[in-house]
Amino acid sequence: MEITEVLPIKSLEEALSWKPLSDSLPVIHLKDRANYSINGRDYKCHERFLTSKRLHNQGLPKTLICHDMQGGYLNDRFVNGTKSSNEYTFYNWSVIDTFVYFSHNFITIPPIGWINAAHKHGVKVLGTLITEWTDGNTLWLQVFSNLEKRDNLVDKLVEICKYYKFDGYLFNVENELELENIENMIETVSLLRTKLKTAITHSEVIWYDSVSMETGKLIWQNQLNNHNKLAFQACDGIFLNYNWKEEDLAKSVANAGNRVIDVYVGVDVFGRNCVGGLDSYKSLEIIRKYDLSVAIFAPGWTYETLSDKNKFNAVEDTFWRKLYPFLYIHIPCTLPFTTYFCRGYGSKKIENFVLSSLDAWYDLSKLNYQPSVPLCLQDGNFPCNSYVDGEAVIGGGCLRLNGNNENTSYHRIFVCHFEVKSTLYFEITVKALKPYDSHKIFLGALDPYGMPYKMEFGIQGDNNVFFNNCDDYSCIIPDSKIYNLTLENGWLLHKLKCEMVGIIVEVAIETEEPLLIGHLFINDGSSS
């Protein structure tokens, strides 16, 4: 039986009787990232050969986003997408560590599209287990009346996670517990974490700051303390409630010991009893003073509150631009690497340069790898890059570089860590929006001794192709170079093959005029 949509599990009985509906699902496994990141505060959009300090990921504060939109399971629930337009999408994946899909159903299973979009970027995806109010109390009384039933529930949660290939759960108990069941709850959280780690080594269980593990009362703490510390010790992290004060953060740091980054401080973008909306960055500024992780709840506020959904990208970019100084940009490292820059939707569909459908579509599984910073961090009226719907090599849209911005024409697309052990294969497909546009592709690299160098190639004027026409001594002409340029349906394909041993650390383009980027491909001959 083929699954066409993903839906939540609404009851304990449904969970205990759950069985897979098909042999396999079209889910992408979690991709690796490099073991270092770049502080968003240090990232300069137009700086040649980025010199920002590389920060080892171990010990860095993390960023979690919790997607809660209109009860969940909207048009994102369909496994193979749907014919619709102006749907919510997300594209600032490089600064995210964990994505939580949230609803108020008992077990929230993340839709396939979200899992695929996140996994392509190396982002973990968690489902949600939630119980609330009187019904929640009754459910746990049933579970704990027979520990065999509890064990069966834990086993089913692990099976569901393995089947859908997501990476763990947010555990949210927003109801009171009997005193005698507090220990059972701690054991349940610990058992789930242990069994998940056995099945999925990178899995996570994160506890939400709600019911007290001392009194069994539903009392949100807004800090890590004795009311929730037992739960924190039993799992991989805690998601603090949103109504904290700065002194709560200081107390959380003191109570966390060497696990400070496992404390995720909640920020509700809807601003319910906290600073939210376009001022959410003010909350992050305080949180990062204490080197704590952050859990951004309902970032889809940028979409959900708009009456004119056509303004979404502009509002989304404004929101995230303010957050970048408090985030860490993660680095792709897996080869082969390919992207068409599509954001998982389109007003039409294009396959291999050719229009295949005039119907609007939405399918988050088709969202491709996005640029390291898919917006301009300079707060101005002339963004250095943007997304174009309707122009593509494959998919529904592509990346647009908007040309000269405040006297600089250098546009970084990726900060990366692609290790090449023998032969570099590099392709990039572009479309000039003006005749005879000149543009230069820039590859920044490190040699086996860690020394930086670059390769530059492109086109000047009337199809005059050049390679390493550098104005300094930093260019290296590689051995056995084959570089050519072909034209197809108005798109220019730059193709380079050369001997190389080293690491590609940056991909950029220099252009003074608007330029579309439809495809990028990088591979190493030793992995082909």
Protein backbone atom coordinates (compact mmCIF):
# COMPACT_ATOMS: atom_id res chain seq x y z
CA MET A 1 0.00 0.00 0.00
CA GLU A 2 1.48 3.33 -1.07
CA ILE A 3 1.38 6.16 1.45
CA THR A 4 0.16 9.40 -0.13
CA GLU A 5 0.07 11.58 3.00
CA VAL A 6 1.53 11.63 6.50
CA LEU A 7 -0.89 12.09 9.39
CA PRO A 8 -0.50 12.16 13.19
CA ILE A 9 -1.38 9.45 15.68
CA LYS A 10 -4.20 10.72 17.85
CA SER A 11 -4.64 8.13 20.59
CA LEU A 12 -2.79 5.63 22.74
CA GLU A 13 -4.73 2.77 21.16
CA GLU A 14 -3.75 3.90 17.68
CA ALA A 15 -0.11 4.14 18.74
CA LEU A 16 -0.01 0.66 20.29
CA SER A 17 -1.57 -0.88 17.17
CA TRP A 18 0.59 1.04 14.68
CA LYS A 19 2.14 -0.92 11.80
CA PRO A 20 4.03 0.21 8.69
CA LEU A 21 1.79 0.70 5.67
CA SER A 22 4.43 0.08 3.01
CA ASP A 23 7.88 -1.44 2.68
CA SER A 24 9.77 1.81 2.32
CA LEU A 25 9.35 5.56 2.03
CA PRO A 26 11.22 8.07 -0.20
CA VAL A 27 13.19 9.57 2.69
CA ILE A 28 16.73 10.95 2.47
CA HIS A 29 19.19 10.01 5.19
CA LEU A 30 20.74 12.73 7.33
CA LYS A 31 23.72 14.30 5.51
CA ASP A 32 27.02 15.02 7.24
CA ARG A 33 28.27 18.53 7.91
CA ALA A 34 31.81 19.76 8.51
CA ASN A 35 32.93 19.76 12.13
CA TYR A 36 33.22 23.55 12.23
CA SER A 37 30.93 26.54 11.69
CA ILE A 38 31.16 30.30 11.18
CA ASN A 39 29.63 32.86 13.50
CA GLY A 40 26.93 34.73 11.60
CA ARG A 41 28.17 37.96 13.16
CA ASP A 42 31.49 37.53 11.32
CA TYR A 43 30.05 36.57 7.94
CA LYS A 44 30.57 39.21 5.26
CA CYS A 45 28.49 38.68 2.11
CA HIS A 46 30.99 40.34 -0.22
CA GLU A 47 34.34 39.66 1.41
CA ARG A 48 36.70 37.88 -0.97
CA PHE A 49 37.94 34.56 0.38
CA LEU A 50 36.15 34.61 3.72
CA THR A 51 38.62 34.94 6.59
CA SER A 52 36.16 34.48 9.45
CA LYS A 53 37.34 32.22 12.23
CA ARG A 54 36.26 28.59 11.94
CA LEU A 55 34.62 27.48 15.20
CA HIS A 56 34.62 23.81 16.19
CA ASN A 57 31.01 22.64 16.52
CA GLN A 58 31.61 20.82 19.80
CA GLY A 59 30.56 23.24 22.52
CA LEU A 60 28.79 25.75 20.24
CA PRO A 61 25.27 26.82 21.23
CA LYS A 62 22.65 25.23 19.01
CA THR A 63 19.56 26.50 17.21
CA LEU A 64 16.28 24.58 17.11
CA ILE A 65 13.16 25.67 15.26
CA CYS A 66 9.76 24.30 16.21
CA HIS A 67 7.29 24.48 13.32
CA ASP A 68 3.75 25.06 14.57
CA MET A 69 1.28 26.29 11.96
CA GLN A 70 -2.50 26.12 12.13
CA GLY A 71 -2.54 22.68 13.72
CA GLY A 72 -0.04 21.24 11.24
CA TYR A 73 -0.57 18.78 8.37
CA LEU A 74 -1.57 21.36 5.79
CA ASN A 75 -0.48 20.89 2.18
CA ASP A 76 2.91 19.82 3.50
CA ARG A 77 1.46 16.44 4.51
CA PHE A 78 1.37 15.02 0.97
CA VAL A 79 4.23 12.65 0.19
CA ASN A 80 4.35 13.58 -3.50
CA GLY A 81 3.43 17.23 -3.16
CA THR A 82 0.33 19.05 -4.31
CA LYS A 83 -0.84 21.55 -6.91
CA SER A 84 -0.93 24.74 -4.88
CA SER A 85 0.87 28.04 -4.64
CA ASN A 86 1.96 30.53 -1.98
CA GLU A 87 2.64 27.84 0.61
CA TYR A 88 5.06 28.16 3.52
CA THR A 89 8.63 27.06 2.92
CA PHE A 90 11.89 27.46 4.81
CA TYR A 91 15.32 28.09 3.35
CA ASN A 92 17.72 29.31 6.07
CA TRP A 93 18.80 25.74 6.80
CA SER A 94 22.51 26.43 7.25
CA VAL A 95 21.95 28.05 10.67
CA ILE A 96 19.65 25.33 12.05
CA ASP A 97 20.68 22.26 14.06
CA THR A 98 17.28 20.70 14.77
CA PHE A 99 13.81 21.03 13.21
CA VAL A 100 10.76 19.99 15.28
CA TYR A 101 7.39 19.40 13.64
CA PHE A 102 4.73 20.26 16.20
CA SER A 103 1.01 19.71 16.54
CA HIS A 104 -1.40 19.10 19.41
CA ASN A 105 -1.94 15.46 18.47
CA PHE A 106 -0.60 12.68 20.69
CA ILE A 107 2.22 11.69 18.33
CA THR A 108 3.20 14.16 15.63
CA ILE A 109 4.98 12.43 12.75
CA PRO A 110 6.93 14.90 10.59
CA PRO A 111 5.82 14.95 6.93
CA ILE A 112 8.23 13.44 4.42
CA GLY A 113 8.90 16.76 2.67
CA TRP A 114 10.17 18.42 5.84
CA ILE A 115 12.37 15.43 6.68
CA ASN A 116 13.93 15.46 3.21
CA ALA A 117 14.47 19.23 3.12
CA ALA A 118 16.13 19.20 6.54
CA HIS A 119 18.21 16.04 6.02
CA LYS A 120 19.69 17.38 2.76
CA HIS A 121 21.13 20.22 4.83
CA GLY A 122 22.34 18.04 7.72
CA VAL A 123 19.51 19.14 10.04
CA LYS A 124 17.94 16.65 12.45
CA VAL A 125 14.15 16.32 12.48
CA LEU A 126 12.13 15.52 15.60
CA GLY A 127 8.52 14.54 15.93
CA THR A 128 6.50 15.50 18.98
CA LEU A 129 4.86 13.44 21.72
CA ILE A 130 2.39 15.63 23.59
CA THR A 131 -0.26 15.06 26.26
CA GLU A 132 -2.37 17.88 27.66
CA TRP A 133 -4.72 18.67 30.50
CA THR A 134 -7.15 16.09 31.89
CA ASP A 135 -7.00 13.80 28.85
CA GLY A 136 -3.22 13.72 29.15
CA ASN A 137 -3.37 12.76 32.80
CA THR A 138 -5.78 9.94 31.97
CA LEU A 139 -3.53 8.67 29.18
CA TRP A 140 -0.49 8.38 31.44
CA LEU A 141 -2.57 6.64 34.13
CA GLN A 142 -3.37 4.03 31.46
CA VAL A 143 0.25 3.74 30.36
CA PHE A 144 1.63 3.39 33.88
CA SER A 145 -1.07 1.00 35.07
CA ASN A 146 0.87 -1.70 33.22
CA LEU A 147 4.57 -1.20 32.55
CA GLU A 148 4.40 -3.74 29.76
CA LYS A 149 2.08 -1.30 28.01
CA ARG A 150 4.60 1.47 28.67
CA ASP A 151 7.37 -0.62 27.13
CA ASN A 152 5.18 -1.37 24.12
CA LEU A 153 4.55 2.34 23.64
CA VAL A 154 8.27 3.10 23.74
CA ASP A 155 8.94 0.33 21.22
CA LYS A 156 6.28 1.74 18.89
CA LEU A 157 7.78 5.24 19.15
CA VAL A 158 11.14 3.81 18.10
CA GLU A 159 9.58 1.82 15.24
CA ILE A 160 7.74 4.90 13.96
CA CYS A 161 10.94 6.95 14.08
CA LYS A 162 12.91 4.28 12.20
CA TYR A 163 10.19 3.79 9.59
CA TYR A 164 9.79 7.48 8.73
CA LYS A 165 13.55 8.05 9.19
CA PHE A 166 13.29 11.07 11.45
CA ASP A 167 15.65 11.60 14.35
CA GLY A 168 13.81 11.63 17.69
CA TYR A 169 11.12 13.39 19.68
CA LEU A 170 10.22 16.51 21.58
CA PHE A 171 8.60 15.06 24.75
CA ASN A 172 5.91 17.46 25.97
CA VAL A 173 3.84 16.51 29.04
CA GLU A 174 1.52 19.47 29.68
CA ASN A 175 -0.65 17.85 32.31
CA GLU A 176 -0.37 16.94 35.96
CA LEU A 177 1.04 13.60 37.08
CA GLU A 178 0.39 11.59 40.23
CA LEU A 179 3.39 11.65 42.55
CA GLU A 180 3.83 7.90 42.23
CA ASN A 181 4.13 8.26 38.44
CA ILE A 182 6.94 10.83 38.40
CA GLU A 183 9.58 8.11 38.61
CA ASN A 184 7.76 6.17 35.89
CA MET A 185 7.87 9.23 33.64
CA ILE A 186 11.61 9.69 34.15
CA GLU A 187 12.17 6.02 33.40
CA THR A 188 10.02 6.30 30.26
CA VAL A 189 12.01 9.24 28.92
CA SER A 190 15.30 7.47 29.71
CA LEU A 191 14.10 4.21 28.15
CA LEU A 192 12.98 5.97 24.97
CA ARG A 193 16.32 7.75 24.68
CA THR A 194 18.27 4.52 25.23
CA LYS A 195 16.27 2.51 22.70
CA LEU A 196 16.38 5.29 20.13
CA LYS A 197 20.16 5.61 20.47
CA THR A 198 20.46 1.86 19.88
CA ALA A 199 18.40 2.10 16.69
CA ILE A 200 19.49 5.58 15.49
CA THR A 201 22.83 6.60 16.97
CA HIS A 202 22.40 10.34 16.29
CA SER A 203 18.82 10.49 17.67
CA GLU A 204 17.66 12.99 20.28
CA VAL A 205 14.94 13.22 22.92
CA ILE A 206 14.28 16.75 24.19
CA TRP A 207 12.07 17.45 27.21
CA TYR A 208 9.72 20.44 27.27
CA ASP A 209 9.67 22.52 30.45
CA SER A 210 6.16 21.82 31.76
CA VAL A 211 5.15 19.36 34.49
CA SER A 212 7.22 19.42 37.69
CA MET A 213 9.25 16.32 38.44
CA GLU A 214 9.08 17.19 42.14
CA THR A 215 5.36 17.83 42.70
CA GLY A 216 3.65 16.46 39.58
CA LYS A 217 1.98 19.87 39.14
CA LEU A 218 1.83 21.64 35.78
CA ILE A 219 4.12 24.57 36.55
CA TRP A 220 6.27 26.01 33.76
CA GLN A 221 9.63 26.95 35.23
CA ASN A 222 11.24 29.09 32.50
CA GLN A 223 14.58 27.90 33.83
CA LEU A 224 16.48 24.70 34.54
CA ASN A 225 16.01 23.83 38.20
CA ASN A 226 15.06 21.01 40.55
CA HIS A 227 11.54 20.84 39.07
CA ASN A 228 12.81 19.69 35.68
CA LYS A 229 16.43 18.64 36.21
CA LEU A 230 15.63 14.92 36.56
CA ALA A 231 13.98 14.96 33.15
CA PHE A 232 16.92 16.93 31.73
CA GLN A 233 19.35 14.32 33.05
CA ALA A 234 17.31 11.53 31.43
CA CYS A 235 17.40 12.95 27.90
CA ASP A 236 19.42 14.99 25.41
CA GLY A 237 18.15 18.47 26.23
CA ILE A 238 15.42 20.67 27.64
CA PHE A 239 13.25 23.20 25.79
CA LEU A 240 12.53 25.98 28.30
CA ASN A 241 9.23 27.82 28.32
CA TYR A 242 9.15 31.32 26.78
CA ASN A 243 8.39 33.54 29.78
CA TRP A 244 11.92 33.71 31.18
CA LYS A 245 13.79 36.63 32.67
CA GLU A 246 17.54 37.11 32.36
CA GLU A 247 18.10 35.85 35.91
CA ASP A 248 16.41 32.58 34.86
CA LEU A 249 19.12 32.12 32.24
CA ALA A 250 21.88 32.66 34.77
CA LYS A 251 20.30 30.07 37.08
CA SER A 252 19.96 27.64 34.17
CA VAL A 253 23.66 27.95 33.37
CA ALA A 254 24.55 27.29 37.01
CA ASN A 255 22.31 24.20 37.13
CA ALA A 256 23.36 22.79 33.75
CA GLY A 257 26.98 22.11 34.71
CA ASN A 258 28.86 21.00 31.61
CA ARG A 259 25.63 20.67 29.59
CA VAL A 260 24.89 24.35 29.02
CA ILE A 261 24.35 23.90 25.27
CA ASP A 262 21.71 21.22 25.98
CA VAL A 263 19.48 23.94 27.44
CA TYR A 264 17.28 25.36 24.65
CA VAL A 265 15.75 28.66 25.71
CA GLY A 266 12.32 29.16 24.17
CA VAL A 267 11.46 32.17 22.00
CA ASP A 268 7.85 32.40 20.82
CA VAL A 269 7.84 34.36 17.58
CA PHE A 270 4.16 35.20 18.15
CA GLY A 271 5.36 37.11 21.24
CA ARG A 272 2.97 35.56 23.76
CA ASN A 273 4.25 37.06 27.04
CA CYS A 274 7.72 37.48 25.55
CA VAL A 275 9.57 39.52 22.93
CA GLY A 276 8.73 38.13 19.48
CA GLY A 277 7.92 39.10 15.92
CA LEU A 278 10.61 41.09 14.12
CA ASP A 279 12.06 41.87 17.56
CA SER A 280 12.81 38.19 18.28
CA TYR A 281 16.50 38.94 17.76
CA LYS A 282 16.47 40.87 21.06
CA SER A 283 15.68 37.63 22.89
CA LEU A 284 18.48 35.79 21.07
CA GLU A 285 20.92 38.54 21.96
CA ILE A 286 20.30 37.91 25.66
CA ILE A 287 20.30 34.09 25.30
CA ARG A 288 23.65 34.03 23.52
CA LYS A 289 25.24 36.15 26.26
CA TYR A 290 25.03 32.98 28.34
CA ASP A 291 26.12 30.62 25.52
CA LEU A 292 22.78 28.83 25.75
CA SER A 293 21.03 27.14 22.86
CA VAL A 294 17.77 28.55 21.52
CA ALA A 295 14.42 27.03 20.53
CA ILE A 296 12.55 29.31 18.14
CA PHE A 297 8.85 28.45 18.31
CA ALA A 298 6.55 29.13 15.33
CA PRO A 299 8.99 30.88 12.96
CA GLY A 300 6.20 30.56 10.37
CA TRP A 301 4.78 33.72 11.96
CA THR A 302 6.42 35.48 9.02
CA TYR A 303 3.98 33.67 6.73
CA GLU A 304 0.95 32.97 8.88
CA THR A 305 0.26 36.59 9.85
CA LEU A 306 0.48 37.96 6.30
CA SER A 307 -2.71 38.78 4.43
CA ASP A 308 -0.66 39.11 1.22
CA LYS A 309 1.42 35.92 0.99
CA ASN A 310 3.38 37.41 -1.92
CA LYS A 311 5.24 39.49 0.67
CA PHE A 312 6.49 36.39 2.51
CA ASN A 313 10.06 36.27 1.18
CA ALA A 314 10.66 39.93 2.04
CA VAL A 315 9.34 39.53 5.60
CA GLU A 316 11.15 36.20 6.06
CA ASP A 317 14.44 37.76 4.97
CA THR A 318 13.97 40.71 7.32
CA PHE A 319 13.24 38.37 10.25
CA TRP A 320 16.26 36.10 9.70
CA ARG A 321 18.65 38.91 8.76
CA LYS A 322 18.23 40.24 12.30
CA LEU A 323 18.92 36.79 13.77
CA TYR A 324 22.08 35.92 11.83
CA PRO A 325 24.49 37.71 14.23
CA PHE A 326 23.39 35.25 16.92
CA LEU A 327 23.49 32.09 14.79
CA TYR A 328 26.18 29.76 13.46
CA ILE A 329 26.52 28.97 9.76
CA HIS A 330 27.11 25.26 9.21
CA ILE A 331 29.25 23.93 6.39
CA PRO A 332 28.33 21.25 3.78
CA CYS A 333 30.99 18.59 3.27
CA THR A 334 29.39 15.66 1.41
CA LEU A 335 30.35 14.83 -2.18
CA PRO A 336 28.94 14.57 -4.75
CA PHE A 337 27.22 17.90 -4.14
CA THR A 338 24.49 19.16 -6.44
CA THR A 339 21.78 21.78 -6.23
CA TYR A 340 19.34 23.54 -8.55
CA PHE A 341 18.49 26.05 -5.76
CA CYS A 342 14.77 25.26 -5.98
CA ARG A 343 12.80 26.07 -2.79
CA GLY A 344 10.26 23.31 -3.22
CA TYR A 345 7.58 25.18 -5.13
CA GLY A 346 6.90 26.91 -8.40
CA SER A 347 4.31 28.67 -10.54
CA LYS A 348 5.35 26.18 -13.23
CA LYS A 349 7.60 23.12 -13.46
CA ILE A 350 10.74 22.84 -15.59
CA GLU A 351 12.68 19.66 -16.41
CA ASN A 352 16.13 19.91 -18.03
CA PHE A 353 15.58 23.47 -19.29
CA VAL A 354 12.16 22.58 -20.80
CA LEU A 355 8.78 23.63 -19.45
CA SER A 356 6.97 20.45 -18.36
CA SER A 357 3.88 21.90 -16.62
CA LEU A 358 2.10 25.24 -16.27
CA ASP A 359 0.48 24.13 -13.00
CA ALA A 360 1.61 25.60 -9.71
CA TRP A 361 3.13 23.01 -7.38
CA TYR A 362 4.45 22.56 -3.85
CA ASP A 363 6.67 19.69 -2.76
CA LEU A 364 9.24 20.20 0.00
CA SER A 365 11.04 17.02 -1.02
CA LYS A 366 12.04 18.93 -4.16
CA LEU A 367 13.64 21.71 -2.11
CA ASN A 368 17.34 21.75 -3.08
CA TYR A 369 20.38 22.70 -1.07
CA GLN A 370 20.20 26.43 -0.36
CA PRO A 371 23.10 28.92 -0.30
CA SER A 372 25.10 29.27 2.92
CA VAL A 373 23.32 32.60 3.44
CA PRO A 374 20.30 32.77 1.11
CA LEU A 375 19.65 36.47 1.77
CA CYS A 376 21.68 39.65 1.91
CA LEU A 377 22.92 40.49 5.40
CA GLN A 378 23.32 44.12 4.45
CA ASP A 379 20.17 45.86 5.62
CA GLY A 380 19.31 47.85 2.53
CA ASN A 381 16.81 48.22 -0.28
CA PHE A 382 19.02 46.41 -2.80
CA PRO A 383 19.43 42.74 -1.79
CA CYS A 384 22.53 41.11 -3.21
CA ASN A 385 20.68 37.87 -3.95
CA SER A 386 17.11 36.65 -4.21
CA TYR A 387 14.97 33.76 -5.43
CA VAL A 388 13.34 33.75 -8.87
CA ASP A 389 10.17 31.75 -9.42
CA GLY A 390 9.60 30.43 -12.95
CA GLU A 391 13.21 30.38 -14.17
CA ALA A 392 15.01 27.08 -13.63
CA VAL A 393 17.13 24.31 -15.07
CA ILE A 394 15.15 21.77 -13.02
CA GLY A 395 12.34 22.59 -10.60
CA GLY A 396 10.40 25.78 -10.04
CA GLY A 397 12.96 28.49 -9.46
CA CYS A 398 16.60 29.43 -9.12
CA LEU A 399 19.04 31.76 -7.41
CA ARG A 400 19.44 35.31 -8.69
CA LEU A 401 22.53 37.41 -8.03
CA ASN A 402 21.46 41.01 -8.32
CA GLY A 403 24.74 42.45 -9.50
CA ASN A 404 26.60 45.49 -8.25
CA ASN A 405 25.65 46.32 -4.68
CA GLU A 406 27.27 49.37 -3.09
CA ASN A 407 30.32 49.13 -5.37
CA THR A 408 30.96 45.45 -4.81
CA SER A 409 30.12 42.74 -7.31
CA TYR A 410 31.45 39.69 -5.42
CA HIS A 411 28.74 37.23 -4.35
CA ARG A 412 29.55 34.24 -2.15
CA ILE A 413 27.21 31.31 -2.77
CA PHE A 414 28.70 28.67 -0.49
CA VAL A 415 31.15 28.33 2.32
CA CYS A 416 31.99 24.64 2.16
CA HIS A 417 34.45 21.88 2.99
CA PHE A 418 34.64 19.59 -0.03
CA GLU A 419 37.71 17.37 0.10
CA VAL A 420 39.09 16.49 -3.34
CA LYS A 421 41.61 13.65 -3.39
CA SER A 422 42.41 13.28 -7.08
CA THR A 423 40.24 15.02 -9.69
CA LEU A 424 37.89 17.95 -9.34
CA TYR A 425 34.66 17.94 -11.36
CA PHE A 426 32.91 21.30 -11.23
CA GLU A 427 29.87 22.55 -13.15
CA ILE A 428 27.83 25.71 -12.80
CA THR A 429 24.95 26.79 -15.03
CA VAL A 430 24.11 30.49 -15.30
CA LYS A 431 21.93 32.80 -17.36
CA ALA A 432 22.87 36.41 -18.08
CA LEU A 433 19.96 38.83 -18.04
CA LYS A 434 21.79 41.30 -20.27
CA PRO A 435 23.71 40.59 -23.50
CA TYR A 436 27.46 40.12 -23.22
CA ASP A 437 27.41 40.13 -19.45
CA SER A 438 30.82 39.48 -17.91
CA HIS A 439 31.03 37.17 -14.91
CA LYS A 440 33.75 35.34 -13.05
CA ILE A 441 33.43 32.07 -11.12
CA PHE A 442 35.63 31.91 -8.07
CA LEU A 443 36.73 28.72 -6.29
CA GLY A 444 38.57 29.20 -3.01
CA ALA A 445 40.67 26.22 -1.90
CA LEU A 446 43.24 24.99 0.58
CA ASP A 447 46.19 22.90 -0.54
CA PRO A 448 47.29 19.78 1.40
CA TYR A 449 49.38 22.03 3.68
CA GLY A 450 46.45 24.32 4.50
CA MET A 451 47.65 27.20 2.31
CA PRO A 452 44.85 29.11 0.54
CA TYR A 453 44.69 29.60 -3.20
CA LYS A 454 42.01 30.20 -5.81
CA MET A 455 40.89 29.42 -9.32
CA GLU A 456 39.04 32.02 -11.39
CA PHE A 457 37.34 31.47 -14.71
CA GLY A 458 34.43 32.85 -16.67
CA ILE A 459 33.42 35.06 -19.56
CA GLN A 460 34.21 38.63 -20.56
CA GLY A 461 32.30 40.62 -23.12
CA ASP A 462 31.37 38.86 -26.37
CA ASN A 463 31.86 35.25 -25.20
CA ASN A 464 35.56 35.69 -24.44
CA VAL A 465 36.30 32.79 -22.13
CA PHE A 466 39.19 33.06 -19.67
CA PHE A 467 40.81 30.96 -16.94
CA ASN A 468 42.86 32.33 -14.02
CA ASN A 469 43.20 35.83 -15.38
CA CYS A 470 44.23 36.95 -11.89
CA ASP A 471 45.51 40.34 -10.82
CA ASP A 472 47.69 38.84 -8.06
CA TYR A 473 49.76 35.74 -7.31
CA SER A 474 47.07 33.76 -5.50
CA CYS A 475 45.84 31.82 -8.53
CA ILE A 476 47.09 28.34 -9.30
CA ILE A 477 46.64 26.78 -12.73
CA PRO A 478 45.92 23.10 -12.06
CA ASP A 479 47.36 20.19 -13.99
CA SER A 480 45.37 18.43 -16.74
CA LYS A 481 42.80 21.23 -16.85
CA ILE A 482 39.81 20.87 -19.15
CA TYR A 483 37.55 23.93 -19.10
CA ASN A 484 34.77 24.59 -21.57
CA LEU A 485 31.59 26.56 -22.00
CA THR A 486 28.39 25.40 -23.70
CA LEU A 487 25.05 27.05 -24.34
CA GLU A 488 21.64 25.41 -23.89
CA ASN A 489 18.24 27.13 -23.97
CA GLY A 490 19.77 30.45 -23.03
CA TRP A 491 21.78 28.98 -20.13
CA LEU A 492 25.59 28.89 -20.07
CA LEU A 493 27.21 25.78 -18.63
CA HIS A 494 30.71 26.26 -17.23
CA LYS A 495 32.44 22.89 -16.89
CA LEU A 496 35.82 22.30 -15.28
CA LYS A 497 37.81 19.12 -14.77
CA CYS A 498 41.30 19.20 -13.31
CA GLU A 499 43.73 17.36 -11.10
CA MET A 500 43.46 18.51 -7.52
CA VAL A 501 44.35 17.44 -3.99
CA GLY A 502 42.92 19.79 -1.42
CA ILE A 503 39.69 21.26 -0.07
CA ILE A 504 37.20 23.55 -1.80
CA VAL A 505 36.17 26.04 0.89
CA GLU A 506 34.31 28.72 -1.06
CA VAL A 507 32.22 29.09 -4.22
CA ALA A 508 31.46 32.61 -5.40
CA ILE A 509 30.64 34.63 -8.50
CA GLU A 510 31.64 38.14 -9.46
CA THR A 511 29.13 39.96 -11.63
CA GLU A 512 28.13 43.58 -12.08
CA GLU A 513 24.85 42.71 -13.77
CA PRO A 514 21.99 40.44 -12.60
CA LEU A 515 22.80 36.76 -13.14
CA LEU A 516 20.69 33.63 -12.63
CA ILE A 517 22.30 30.52 -11.14
CA GLY A 518 20.42 27.38 -12.14
CA HIS A 519 22.69 24.50 -11.18
CA LEU A 520 25.88 23.74 -9.27
CA PHE A 521 27.69 20.41 -9.19
CA ILE A 522 30.93 19.46 -7.40
CA ASN A 523 32.52 16.02 -7.15
CA ASP A 524 35.82 14.27 -6.59
CA GLY A 525 37.09 11.68 -9.06
CA SER A 526 38.01 9.31 -6.24
CA SER A 527 34.33 9.08 -5.18
CA SER A 528 32.80 8.66 -8.63
